[in-house]
Amino acid sequence: MRASTWTPLAIFYLVLAIVGGAVTWTFNVMAGMEGSAFIGDYFGSGPAVTSIVIDVLVAATVGAVFIIAEGRRQGMRRLWVYILCFGVAFAFALPLFLAMRERRIAAGRGQVAGDRITAEQPRS
C-alpha cells in the first residue's frame, strides 16, 4: 500500500484509535495507582457501571467477529494483531482495524487524490 491510500476517513479512524488508546490507558493507570480491585470494580460498582461493562463486552465480541469476517473478506492478513489490541482497549483496536480496512479498500479502488478517487493510468 502506498501512502496515497490514507483517505480522510482512514486518518479519522486512526486519530480515534490513538485517542481511544491514550484516554482509556490514562484511566487504567490511575486505577492501578489507586490500588483498586480493577476487575472487581467492573461488576461491583453498581448497576450503571455493570451495564456499561456488559455493553462494551457485547460490542467487543461483535467487533472481534466483524474484524475476522470483514478482514477475511477484504483479504487482510494478521487479523490476530487487531484481536490482541483489545488488550490495549477496544476503543483502540476497532478504530485501528477500520483505518487499515479503509486503506485496503482505497488501494483497491485506485489512487486517492484529495476526496475523490481516480484510477491509475497505465504507463506507456
mmCIF file of N, CA and C in Angstrom:
data_model
loop_
_atom_site.group_PDB
_atom_site.id
_atom_site.type_symbol
_atom_site.label_atom_id
_atom_site.label_comp_id
_atom_site.label_asym_id
_atom_site.label_seq_id
_atom_site.Cartn_x
_atom_site.Cartn_y
_atom_site.Cartn_z
ATOM 1 N N MET A 1 0.830 -1.187 0.000
ATOM 2 C CA MET A 1 0.000 0.000 0.000
ATOM 3 C C MET A 1 0.867 1.241 0.000
ATOM 4 N N ARG A 2 0.502 2.154 -0.844
ATOM 5 C CA ARG A 2 1.225 3.419 -0.890
ATOM 6 C C ARG A 2 0.624 4.384 0.119
ATOM 7 N N ALA A 3 1.405 5.426 0.428
ATOM 8 C CA ALA A 3 0.935 6.449 1.357
ATOM 9 C C ALA A 3 -0.321 7.132 0.846
ATOM 10 N N SER A 4 -0.558 7.072 -0.461
ATOM 11 C CA SER A 4 -1.725 7.734 -1.031
ATOM 12 C C SER A 4 -3.037 7.089 -0.595
ATOM 13 N N THR A 5 -2.985 5.910 0.024
ATOM 14 C CA THR A 5 -4.216 5.252 0.452
ATOM 15 C C THR A 5 -4.697 5.738 1.815
ATOM 16 N N TRP A 6 -4.047 6.751 2.365
ATOM 17 C CA TRP A 6 -4.534 7.340 3.616
ATOM 18 C C TRP A 6 -5.652 8.322 3.279
ATOM 19 N N THR A 7 -6.856 7.801 3.198
ATOM 20 C CA THR A 7 -8.015 8.642 2.907
ATOM 21 C C THR A 7 -8.364 9.467 4.144
ATOM 22 N N PRO A 8 -9.169 10.508 3.981
ATOM 23 C CA PRO A 8 -9.610 11.273 5.154
ATOM 24 C C PRO A 8 -10.308 10.392 6.193
ATOM 25 N N LEU A 9 -11.097 9.421 5.724
ATOM 26 C CA LEU A 9 -11.782 8.529 6.660
ATOM 27 C C LEU A 9 -10.786 7.645 7.407
ATOM 28 N N ALA A 10 -9.774 7.133 6.718
ATOM 29 C CA ALA A 10 -8.751 6.311 7.371
ATOM 30 C C ALA A 10 -7.999 7.119 8.421
ATOM 31 N N ILE A 11 -7.689 8.358 8.112
ATOM 32 C CA ILE A 11 -7.000 9.224 9.080
ATOM 33 C C ILE A 11 -7.892 9.490 10.283
ATOM 34 N N PHE A 12 -9.176 9.724 10.045
ATOM 35 C CA PHE A 12 -10.137 9.930 11.133
ATOM 36 C C PHE A 12 -10.162 8.719 12.062
ATOM 37 N N TYR A 13 -10.252 7.511 11.485
ATOM 38 C CA TYR A 13 -10.240 6.288 12.291
ATOM 39 C C TYR A 13 -8.936 6.161 13.076
ATOM 40 N N LEU A 14 -7.820 6.482 12.443
ATOM 41 C CA LEU A 14 -6.527 6.383 13.117
ATOM 42 C C LEU A 14 -6.440 7.353 14.294
ATOM 43 N N VAL A 15 -6.925 8.564 14.111
ATOM 44 C CA VAL A 15 -6.943 9.542 15.210
ATOM 45 C C VAL A 15 -7.803 9.017 16.359
ATOM 46 N N LEU A 16 -8.969 8.440 16.036
ATOM 47 C CA LEU A 16 -9.818 7.871 17.086
ATOM 48 C C LEU A 16 -9.129 6.712 17.802
ATOM 49 N N ALA A 17 -8.368 5.904 17.074
ATOM 50 C CA ALA A 17 -7.631 4.803 17.697
ATOM 51 C C ALA A 17 -6.609 5.337 18.688
ATOM 52 N N ILE A 18 -5.881 6.368 18.295
ATOM 53 C CA ILE A 18 -4.871 6.959 19.185
ATOM 54 C C ILE A 18 -5.535 7.557 20.420
ATOM 55 N N VAL A 19 -6.609 8.304 20.212
ATOM 56 C CA VAL A 19 -7.335 8.900 21.345
ATOM 57 C C VAL A 19 -7.908 7.800 22.232
ATOM 58 N N GLY A 20 -8.521 6.787 21.617
ATOM 59 C CA GLY A 20 -9.108 5.685 22.381
ATOM 60 C C GLY A 20 -8.087 4.941 23.219
ATOM 61 N N GLY A 21 -6.915 4.704 22.671
ATOM 62 C CA GLY A 21 -5.865 4.026 23.429
ATOM 63 C C GLY A 21 -5.310 4.892 24.542
ATOM 64 N N ALA A 22 -5.048 6.153 24.242
ATOM 65 C CA ALA A 22 -4.446 7.056 25.235
ATOM 66 C C ALA A 22 -5.393 7.351 26.392
ATOM 67 N N VAL A 23 -6.637 7.647 26.078
ATOM 68 C CA VAL A 23 -7.589 8.019 27.135
ATOM 69 C C VAL A 23 -7.913 6.833 28.031
ATOM 70 N N THR A 24 -8.177 5.670 27.441
ATOM 71 C CA THR A 24 -8.511 4.516 28.278
ATOM 72 C C THR A 24 -7.339 4.114 29.161
ATOM 73 N N TRP A 25 -6.123 4.164 28.618
ATOM 74 C CA TRP A 25 -4.976 3.781 29.436
ATOM 75 C C TRP A 25 -4.634 4.814 30.497
ATOM 76 N N THR A 26 -4.990 6.046 30.278
ATOM 77 C CA THR A 26 -4.816 7.050 31.331
ATOM 78 C C THR A 26 -5.618 6.640 32.556
ATOM 79 N N PHE A 27 -6.863 6.240 32.333
ATOM 80 C CA PHE A 27 -7.712 5.826 33.448
ATOM 81 C C PHE A 27 -7.306 4.465 34.004
ATOM 82 N N ASN A 28 -6.794 3.570 33.160
ATOM 83 C CA ASN A 28 -6.298 2.282 33.656
ATOM 84 C C ASN A 28 -5.119 2.484 34.597
ATOM 85 N N VAL A 29 -4.211 3.377 34.234
ATOM 86 C CA VAL A 29 -3.054 3.669 35.088
ATOM 87 C C VAL A 29 -3.517 4.307 36.394
ATOM 88 N N MET A 30 -4.466 5.224 36.318
ATOM 89 C CA MET A 30 -4.993 5.857 37.536
ATOM 90 C C MET A 30 -5.610 4.814 38.462
ATOM 91 N N ALA A 31 -6.364 3.875 37.907
ATOM 92 C CA ALA A 31 -6.976 2.825 38.717
ATOM 93 C C ALA A 31 -5.903 1.942 39.341
ATOM 94 N N GLY A 32 -4.857 1.642 38.582
ATOM 95 C CA GLY A 32 -3.766 0.829 39.111
ATOM 96 C C GLY A 32 -3.021 1.515 40.237
ATOM 97 N N MET A 33 -2.840 2.830 40.115
ATOM 98 C CA MET A 33 -2.132 3.579 41.154
ATOM 99 C C MET A 33 -2.956 3.697 42.432
ATOM 100 N N GLU A 34 -4.278 3.667 42.300
ATOM 101 C CA GLU A 34 -5.148 3.704 43.476
ATOM 102 C C GLU A 34 -5.155 2.368 44.201
ATOM 103 N N GLY A 35 -4.725 1.331 43.516
ATOM 104 C CA GLY A 35 -4.723 0.004 44.113
ATOM 105 C C GLY A 35 -6.113 -0.594 44.192
ATOM 106 N N SER A 36 -6.990 -0.168 43.304
ATOM 107 C CA SER A 36 -8.363 -0.669 43.335
ATOM 108 C C SER A 36 -8.431 -2.088 42.783
ATOM 109 N N ALA A 37 -9.520 -2.753 43.114
ATOM 110 C CA ALA A 37 -9.774 -4.091 42.587
ATOM 111 C C ALA A 37 -10.289 -3.912 41.161
ATOM 112 N N PHE A 38 -9.358 -3.787 40.237
ATOM 113 C CA PHE A 38 -9.656 -3.370 38.864
ATOM 114 C C PHE A 38 -10.801 -4.160 38.237
ATOM 115 N N ILE A 39 -10.674 -5.479 38.171
ATOM 116 C CA ILE A 39 -11.710 -6.307 37.545
ATOM 117 C C ILE A 39 -12.957 -6.346 38.420
ATOM 118 N N GLY A 40 -12.793 -6.454 39.721
ATOM 119 C CA GLY A 40 -13.933 -6.488 40.633
ATOM 120 C C GLY A 40 -14.779 -5.232 40.564
ATOM 121 N N ASP A 41 -14.140 -4.097 40.324
ATOM 122 C CA ASP A 41 -14.871 -2.833 40.220
ATOM 123 C C ASP A 41 -15.808 -2.809 39.019
ATOM 124 N N TYR A 42 -15.484 -3.588 37.991
ATOM 125 C CA TYR A 42 -16.350 -3.618 36.812
ATOM 126 C C TYR A 42 -17.764 -4.063 37.159
ATOM 127 N N PHE A 43 -17.866 -5.057 38.038
ATOM 128 C CA PHE A 43 -19.171 -5.637 38.333
ATOM 129 C C PHE A 43 -19.682 -5.287 39.720
ATOM 130 N N GLY A 44 -18.854 -4.666 40.552
ATOM 131 C CA GLY A 44 -19.269 -4.363 41.914
ATOM 132 C C GLY A 44 -19.479 -2.894 42.198
ATOM 133 N N SER A 45 -19.514 -2.068 41.184
ATOM 134 C CA SER A 45 -19.646 -0.623 41.397
ATOM 135 C C SER A 45 -21.040 -0.103 41.106
ATOM 136 N N GLY A 46 -21.996 -0.969 41.062
ATOM 137 C CA GLY A 46 -23.375 -0.547 40.854
ATOM 138 C C GLY A 46 -23.905 -0.938 39.487
ATOM 139 N N PRO A 47 -25.223 -0.870 39.352
ATOM 140 C CA PRO A 47 -25.867 -1.306 38.108
ATOM 141 C C PRO A 47 -25.456 -0.503 36.873
ATOM 142 N N ALA A 48 -25.214 0.791 37.017
ATOM 143 C CA ALA A 48 -24.849 1.612 35.854
ATOM 144 C C ALA A 48 -23.504 1.175 35.283
ATOM 145 N N VAL A 49 -22.527 0.951 36.160
ATOM 146 C CA VAL A 49 -21.198 0.523 35.702
ATOM 147 C C VAL A 49 -21.277 -0.874 35.101
ATOM 148 N N THR A 50 -22.019 -1.775 35.755
ATOM 149 C CA THR A 50 -22.171 -3.131 35.238
ATOM 150 C C THR A 50 -22.831 -3.108 33.864
ATOM 151 N N SER A 51 -23.825 -2.256 33.681
ATOM 152 C CA SER A 51 -24.495 -2.127 32.389
ATOM 153 C C SER A 51 -23.517 -1.686 31.306
ATOM 154 N N ILE A 52 -22.684 -0.706 31.619
ATOM 155 C CA ILE A 52 -21.701 -0.217 30.643
ATOM 156 C C ILE A 52 -20.679 -1.305 30.319
ATOM 157 N N VAL A 53 -20.236 -2.035 31.344
ATOM 158 C CA VAL A 53 -19.258 -3.110 31.130
ATOM 159 C C VAL A 53 -19.836 -4.187 30.220
ATOM 160 N N ILE A 54 -21.069 -4.610 30.491
ATOM 161 C CA ILE A 54 -21.693 -5.641 29.662
ATOM 162 C C ILE A 54 -21.892 -5.124 28.240
ATOM 163 N N ASP A 55 -22.284 -3.860 28.110
ATOM 164 C CA ASP A 55 -22.448 -3.238 26.796
ATOM 165 C C ASP A 55 -21.141 -3.306 26.003
ATOM 166 N N VAL A 56 -20.036 -2.943 26.642
ATOM 167 C CA VAL A 56 -18.732 -2.961 25.969
ATOM 168 C C VAL A 56 -18.303 -4.395 25.655
ATOM 169 N N LEU A 57 -18.564 -5.342 26.563
ATOM 170 C CA LEU A 57 -18.198 -6.736 26.301
ATOM 171 C C LEU A 57 -18.953 -7.300 25.102
ATOM 172 N N VAL A 58 -20.243 -6.988 25.000
ATOM 173 C CA VAL A 58 -21.023 -7.449 23.846
ATOM 174 C C VAL A 58 -20.501 -6.787 22.570
ATOM 175 N N ALA A 59 -20.255 -5.476 22.623
ATOM 176 C CA ALA A 59 -19.729 -4.763 21.453
ATOM 177 C C ALA A 59 -18.360 -5.312 21.051
ATOM 178 N N ALA A 60 -17.520 -5.640 22.023
ATOM 179 C CA ALA A 60 -16.193 -6.183 21.726
ATOM 180 C C ALA A 60 -16.301 -7.568 21.093
ATOM 181 N N THR A 61 -17.256 -8.373 21.548
ATOM 182 C CA THR A 61 -17.460 -9.693 20.955
ATOM 183 C C THR A 61 -17.897 -9.555 19.498
ATOM 184 N N VAL A 62 -18.866 -8.674 19.263
ATOM 185 C CA VAL A 62 -19.311 -8.417 17.889
ATOM 186 C C VAL A 62 -18.154 -7.845 17.064
ATOM 187 N N GLY A 63 -17.374 -6.957 17.667
ATOM 188 C CA GLY A 63 -16.227 -6.362 16.983
ATOM 189 C C GLY A 63 -15.207 -7.406 16.570
ATOM 190 N N ALA A 64 -14.951 -8.377 17.446
ATOM 191 C CA ALA A 64 -13.987 -9.433 17.122
ATOM 192 C C ALA A 64 -14.472 -10.270 15.940
ATOM 193 N N VAL A 65 -15.753 -10.622 15.960
ATOM 194 C CA VAL A 65 -16.318 -11.391 14.846
ATOM 195 C C VAL A 65 -16.263 -10.567 13.558
ATOM 196 N N PHE A 66 -16.592 -9.277 13.653
ATOM 197 C CA PHE A 66 -16.547 -8.394 12.485
ATOM 198 C C PHE A 66 -15.129 -8.278 11.933
ATOM 199 N N ILE A 67 -14.156 -8.113 12.816
ATOM 200 C CA ILE A 67 -12.763 -7.993 12.378
ATOM 201 C C ILE A 67 -12.332 -9.237 11.609
ATOM 202 N N ILE A 68 -12.671 -10.398 12.121
ATOM 203 C CA ILE A 68 -12.277 -11.645 11.456
ATOM 204 C C ILE A 68 -13.024 -11.817 10.134
ATOM 205 N N ALA A 69 -14.351 -11.635 10.157
ATOM 206 C CA ALA A 69 -15.149 -11.844 8.942
ATOM 207 C C ALA A 69 -14.812 -10.817 7.863
ATOM 208 N N GLU A 70 -14.811 -9.544 8.219
ATOM 209 C CA GLU A 70 -14.545 -8.489 7.238
ATOM 210 C C GLU A 70 -13.085 -8.506 6.794
ATOM 211 N N GLY A 71 -12.184 -8.798 7.729
ATOM 212 C CA GLY A 71 -10.773 -8.879 7.369
ATOM 213 C C GLY A 71 -10.511 -9.978 6.350
ATOM 214 N N ARG A 72 -11.146 -11.132 6.540
ATOM 215 C CA ARG A 72 -11.002 -12.220 5.564
ATOM 216 C C ARG A 72 -11.618 -11.827 4.227
ATOM 217 N N ARG A 73 -12.787 -11.188 4.277
ATOM 218 C CA ARG A 73 -13.458 -10.758 3.048
ATOM 219 C C ARG A 73 -12.587 -9.784 2.254
ATOM 220 N N GLN A 74 -11.865 -8.925 2.962
ATOM 221 C CA GLN A 74 -11.003 -7.934 2.309
ATOM 222 C C GLN A 74 -9.617 -8.483 1.980
ATOM 223 N N GLY A 75 -9.338 -9.717 2.396
ATOM 224 C CA GLY A 75 -8.033 -10.316 2.126
ATOM 225 C C GLY A 75 -6.925 -9.751 3.008
ATOM 226 N N MET A 76 -7.295 -9.259 4.184
ATOM 227 C CA MET A 76 -6.305 -8.682 5.106
ATOM 228 C C MET A 76 -5.601 -9.807 5.852
ATOM 229 N N ARG A 77 -4.339 -9.570 6.171
ATOM 230 C CA ARG A 77 -3.557 -10.568 6.900
ATOM 231 C C ARG A 77 -3.333 -10.102 8.332
ATOM 232 N N ARG A 78 -2.856 -11.022 9.158
ATOM 233 C CA ARG A 78 -2.507 -10.752 10.555
ATOM 234 C C ARG A 78 -3.675 -10.165 11.348
ATOM 235 N N LEU A 79 -4.848 -10.712 11.166
ATOM 236 C CA LEU A 79 -6.030 -10.228 11.884
ATOM 237 C C LEU A 79 -5.902 -10.440 13.387
ATOM 238 N N TRP A 80 -5.105 -11.407 13.790
ATOM 239 C CA TRP A 80 -4.906 -11.683 15.208
ATOM 240 C C TRP A 80 -4.308 -10.476 15.927
ATOM 241 N N VAL A 81 -3.563 -9.634 15.204
ATOM 242 C CA VAL A 81 -2.967 -8.442 15.824
ATOM 243 C C VAL A 81 -4.067 -7.518 16.341
ATOM 244 N N TYR A 82 -5.124 -7.346 15.548
ATOM 245 C CA TYR A 82 -6.216 -6.474 15.973
ATOM 246 C C TYR A 82 -6.951 -7.053 17.178
ATOM 247 N N ILE A 83 -7.094 -8.374 17.208
ATOM 248 C CA ILE A 83 -7.742 -9.018 18.359
ATOM 249 C C ILE A 83 -6.869 -8.837 19.600
ATOM 250 N N LEU A 84 -5.558 -8.993 19.466
ATOM 251 C CA LEU A 84 -4.657 -8.759 20.601
ATOM 252 C C LEU A 84 -4.722 -7.313 21.081
ATOM 253 N N CYS A 85 -4.982 -6.394 20.182
ATOM 254 C CA CYS A 85 -5.083 -4.973 20.555
ATOM 255 C C CYS A 85 -6.255 -4.705 21.493
ATOM 256 N N PHE A 86 -7.187 -5.651 21.608
ATOM 257 C CA PHE A 86 -8.268 -5.495 22.585
ATOM 258 C C PHE A 86 -7.677 -5.397 23.986
ATOM 259 N N GLY A 87 -6.485 -5.985 24.186
ATOM 260 C CA GLY A 87 -5.804 -5.876 25.473
ATOM 261 C C GLY A 87 -5.377 -4.458 25.789
ATOM 262 N N VAL A 88 -5.172 -3.655 24.773
ATOM 263 C CA VAL A 88 -4.902 -2.227 24.978
ATOM 264 C C VAL A 88 -6.220 -1.553 25.292
ATOM 265 N N ALA A 89 -7.163 -1.644 24.378
ATOM 266 C CA ALA A 89 -8.519 -1.117 24.573
ATOM 267 C C ALA A 89 -9.331 -1.422 23.331
ATOM 268 N N PHE A 90 -10.590 -1.745 23.511
ATOM 269 C CA PHE A 90 -11.491 -1.923 22.379
ATOM 270 C C PHE A 90 -11.589 -0.615 21.598
ATOM 271 N N ALA A 91 -11.541 0.505 22.327
ATOM 272 C CA ALA A 91 -11.597 1.836 21.701
ATOM 273 C C ALA A 91 -10.345 2.127 20.877
ATOM 274 N N PHE A 92 -9.315 1.317 21.017
ATOM 275 C CA PHE A 92 -8.106 1.411 20.192
ATOM 276 C C PHE A 92 -8.173 0.407 19.044
ATOM 277 N N ALA A 93 -8.553 -0.828 19.365
ATOM 278 C CA ALA A 93 -8.491 -1.922 18.399
ATOM 279 C C ALA A 93 -9.444 -1.747 17.225
ATOM 280 N N LEU A 94 -10.706 -1.438 17.497
ATOM 281 C CA LEU A 94 -11.668 -1.340 16.400
ATOM 282 C C LEU A 94 -11.364 -0.183 15.453
ATOM 283 N N PRO A 95 -11.106 1.035 15.950
ATOM 284 C CA PRO A 95 -10.759 2.102 15.001
ATOM 285 C C PRO A 95 -9.464 1.825 14.225
ATOM 286 N N LEU A 96 -8.501 1.149 14.862
ATOM 287 C CA LEU A 96 -7.269 0.792 14.151
ATOM 288 C C LEU A 96 -7.584 -0.150 12.995
ATOM 289 N N PHE A 97 -8.396 -1.176 13.267
ATOM 290 C CA PHE A 97 -8.804 -2.091 12.202
ATOM 291 C C PHE A 97 -9.545 -1.342 11.095
ATOM 292 N N LEU A 98 -10.472 -0.456 11.479
ATOM 293 C CA LEU A 98 -11.244 0.288 10.478
ATOM 294 C C LEU A 98 -10.345 1.179 9.623
ATOM 295 N N ALA A 99 -9.307 1.752 10.224
ATOM 296 C CA ALA A 99 -8.362 2.577 9.460
ATOM 297 C C ALA A 99 -7.631 1.727 8.427
ATOM 298 N N MET A 100 -7.152 0.556 8.843
ATOM 299 C CA MET A 100 -6.422 -0.310 7.919
ATOM 300 C C MET A 100 -7.356 -0.892 6.856
ATOM 301 N N ARG A 101 -8.585 -1.176 7.237
ATOM 302 C CA ARG A 101 -9.587 -1.651 6.278
ATOM 303 C C ARG A 101 -9.870 -0.576 5.235
ATOM 304 N N GLU A 102 -10.031 0.661 5.671
ATOM 305 C CA GLU A 102 -10.285 1.771 4.744
ATOM 306 C C GLU A 102 -9.120 1.946 3.775
ATOM 307 N N ARG A 103 -7.901 1.803 4.269
ATOM 308 C CA ARG A 103 -6.726 1.888 3.387
ATOM 309 C C ARG A 103 -6.758 0.772 2.347
ATOM 310 N N ARG A 104 -7.131 -0.414 2.781
ATOM 311 C CA ARG A 104 -7.197 -1.569 1.874
ATOM 312 C C ARG A 104 -8.240 -1.330 0.780
ATOM 313 N N ILE A 105 -9.393 -0.835 1.174
ATOM 314 C CA ILE A 105 -10.461 -0.564 0.211
ATOM 315 C C ILE A 105 -10.030 0.531 -0.760
ATOM 316 N N ALA A 106 -9.422 1.601 -0.239
ATOM 317 C CA ALA A 106 -8.968 2.706 -1.092
ATOM 318 C C ALA A 106 -7.902 2.239 -2.073
ATOM 319 N N ALA A 107 -7.015 1.365 -1.636
ATOM 320 C CA ALA A 107 -5.966 0.852 -2.523
ATOM 321 C C ALA A 107 -6.573 0.031 -3.657
ATOM 322 N N GLY A 108 -7.663 -0.667 -3.362
ATOM 323 C CA GLY A 108 -8.333 -1.456 -4.391
ATOM 324 C C GLY A 108 -9.073 -0.613 -5.409
ATOM 325 N N ARG A 109 -9.468 0.588 -5.010
ATOM 326 C CA ARG A 109 -10.198 1.482 -5.913
ATOM 327 C C ARG A 109 -9.270 2.268 -6.822
ATOM 328 N N GLY A 110 -8.053 2.429 -6.429
ATOM 329 C CA GLY A 110 -7.124 3.232 -7.210
ATOM 330 C C GLY A 110 -6.440 4.244 -6.327
ATOM 331 N N GLN A 111 -5.920 5.257 -6.921
ATOM 332 C CA GLN A 111 -5.148 6.263 -6.195
ATOM 333 C C GLN A 111 -6.079 7.316 -5.617
ATOM 334 N N VAL A 112 -5.793 7.745 -4.394
ATOM 335 C CA VAL A 112 -6.596 8.764 -3.734
ATOM 336 C C VAL A 112 -6.036 10.133 -4.080
ATOM 337 N N ALA A 113 -6.901 11.024 -4.537
ATOM 338 C CA ALA A 113 -6.498 12.404 -4.824
ATOM 339 C C ALA A 113 -7.464 13.312 -4.088
ATOM 340 N N GLY A 114 -7.075 13.757 -2.902
ATOM 341 C CA GLY A 114 -7.980 14.554 -2.073
ATOM 342 C C GLY A 114 -9.127 13.681 -1.624
ATOM 343 N N ASP A 115 -10.346 14.114 -1.864
ATOM 344 C CA ASP A 115 -11.517 13.332 -1.501
ATOM 345 C C ASP A 115 -12.050 12.506 -2.665
ATOM 346 N N ARG A 116 -11.489 12.668 -3.849
ATOM 347 C CA ARG A 116 -12.001 11.903 -4.981
ATOM 348 C C ARG A 116 -11.026 10.773 -5.321
ATOM 349 N N ILE A 117 -11.572 9.701 -5.793
ATOM 350 C CA ILE A 117 -10.786 8.528 -6.152
ATOM 351 C C ILE A 117 -10.624 8.513 -7.671
ATOM 352 N N THR A 118 -9.400 8.329 -8.118
ATOM 353 C CA THR A 118 -9.145 8.241 -9.551
ATOM 354 C C THR A 118 -8.358 6.974 -9.832
ATOM 355 N N ALA A 119 -8.722 6.307 -10.882
ATOM 356 C CA ALA A 119 -7.999 5.092 -11.253
ATOM 357 C C ALA A 119 -6.634 5.480 -11.800
ATOM 358 N N GLU A 120 -5.640 4.650 -11.495
ATOM 359 C CA GLU A 120 -4.299 4.918 -12.020
ATOM 360 C C GLU A 120 -4.271 4.666 -13.517
ATOM 361 N N GLN A 121 -3.553 5.490 -14.217
ATOM 362 C CA GLN A 121 -3.394 5.330 -15.653
ATOM 363 C C GLN A 121 -2.201 4.414 -15.911
ATOM 364 N N PRO A 122 -2.353 3.460 -16.829
ATOM 365 C CA PRO A 122 -1.216 2.584 -17.138
ATOM 366 C C PRO A 122 -0.101 3.381 -17.808
ATOM 367 N N ARG A 123 1.123 2.996 -17.486
ATOM 368 C CA ARG A 123 2.281 3.666 -18.094
ATOM 369 C C ARG A 123 2.525 3.114 -19.487
ATOM 370 N N SER A 124 2.892 3.978 -20.390
ATOM 371 C CA SER A 124 3.160 3.556 -21.780
ATOM 372 C C SER A 124 4.614 3.205 -21.953
#
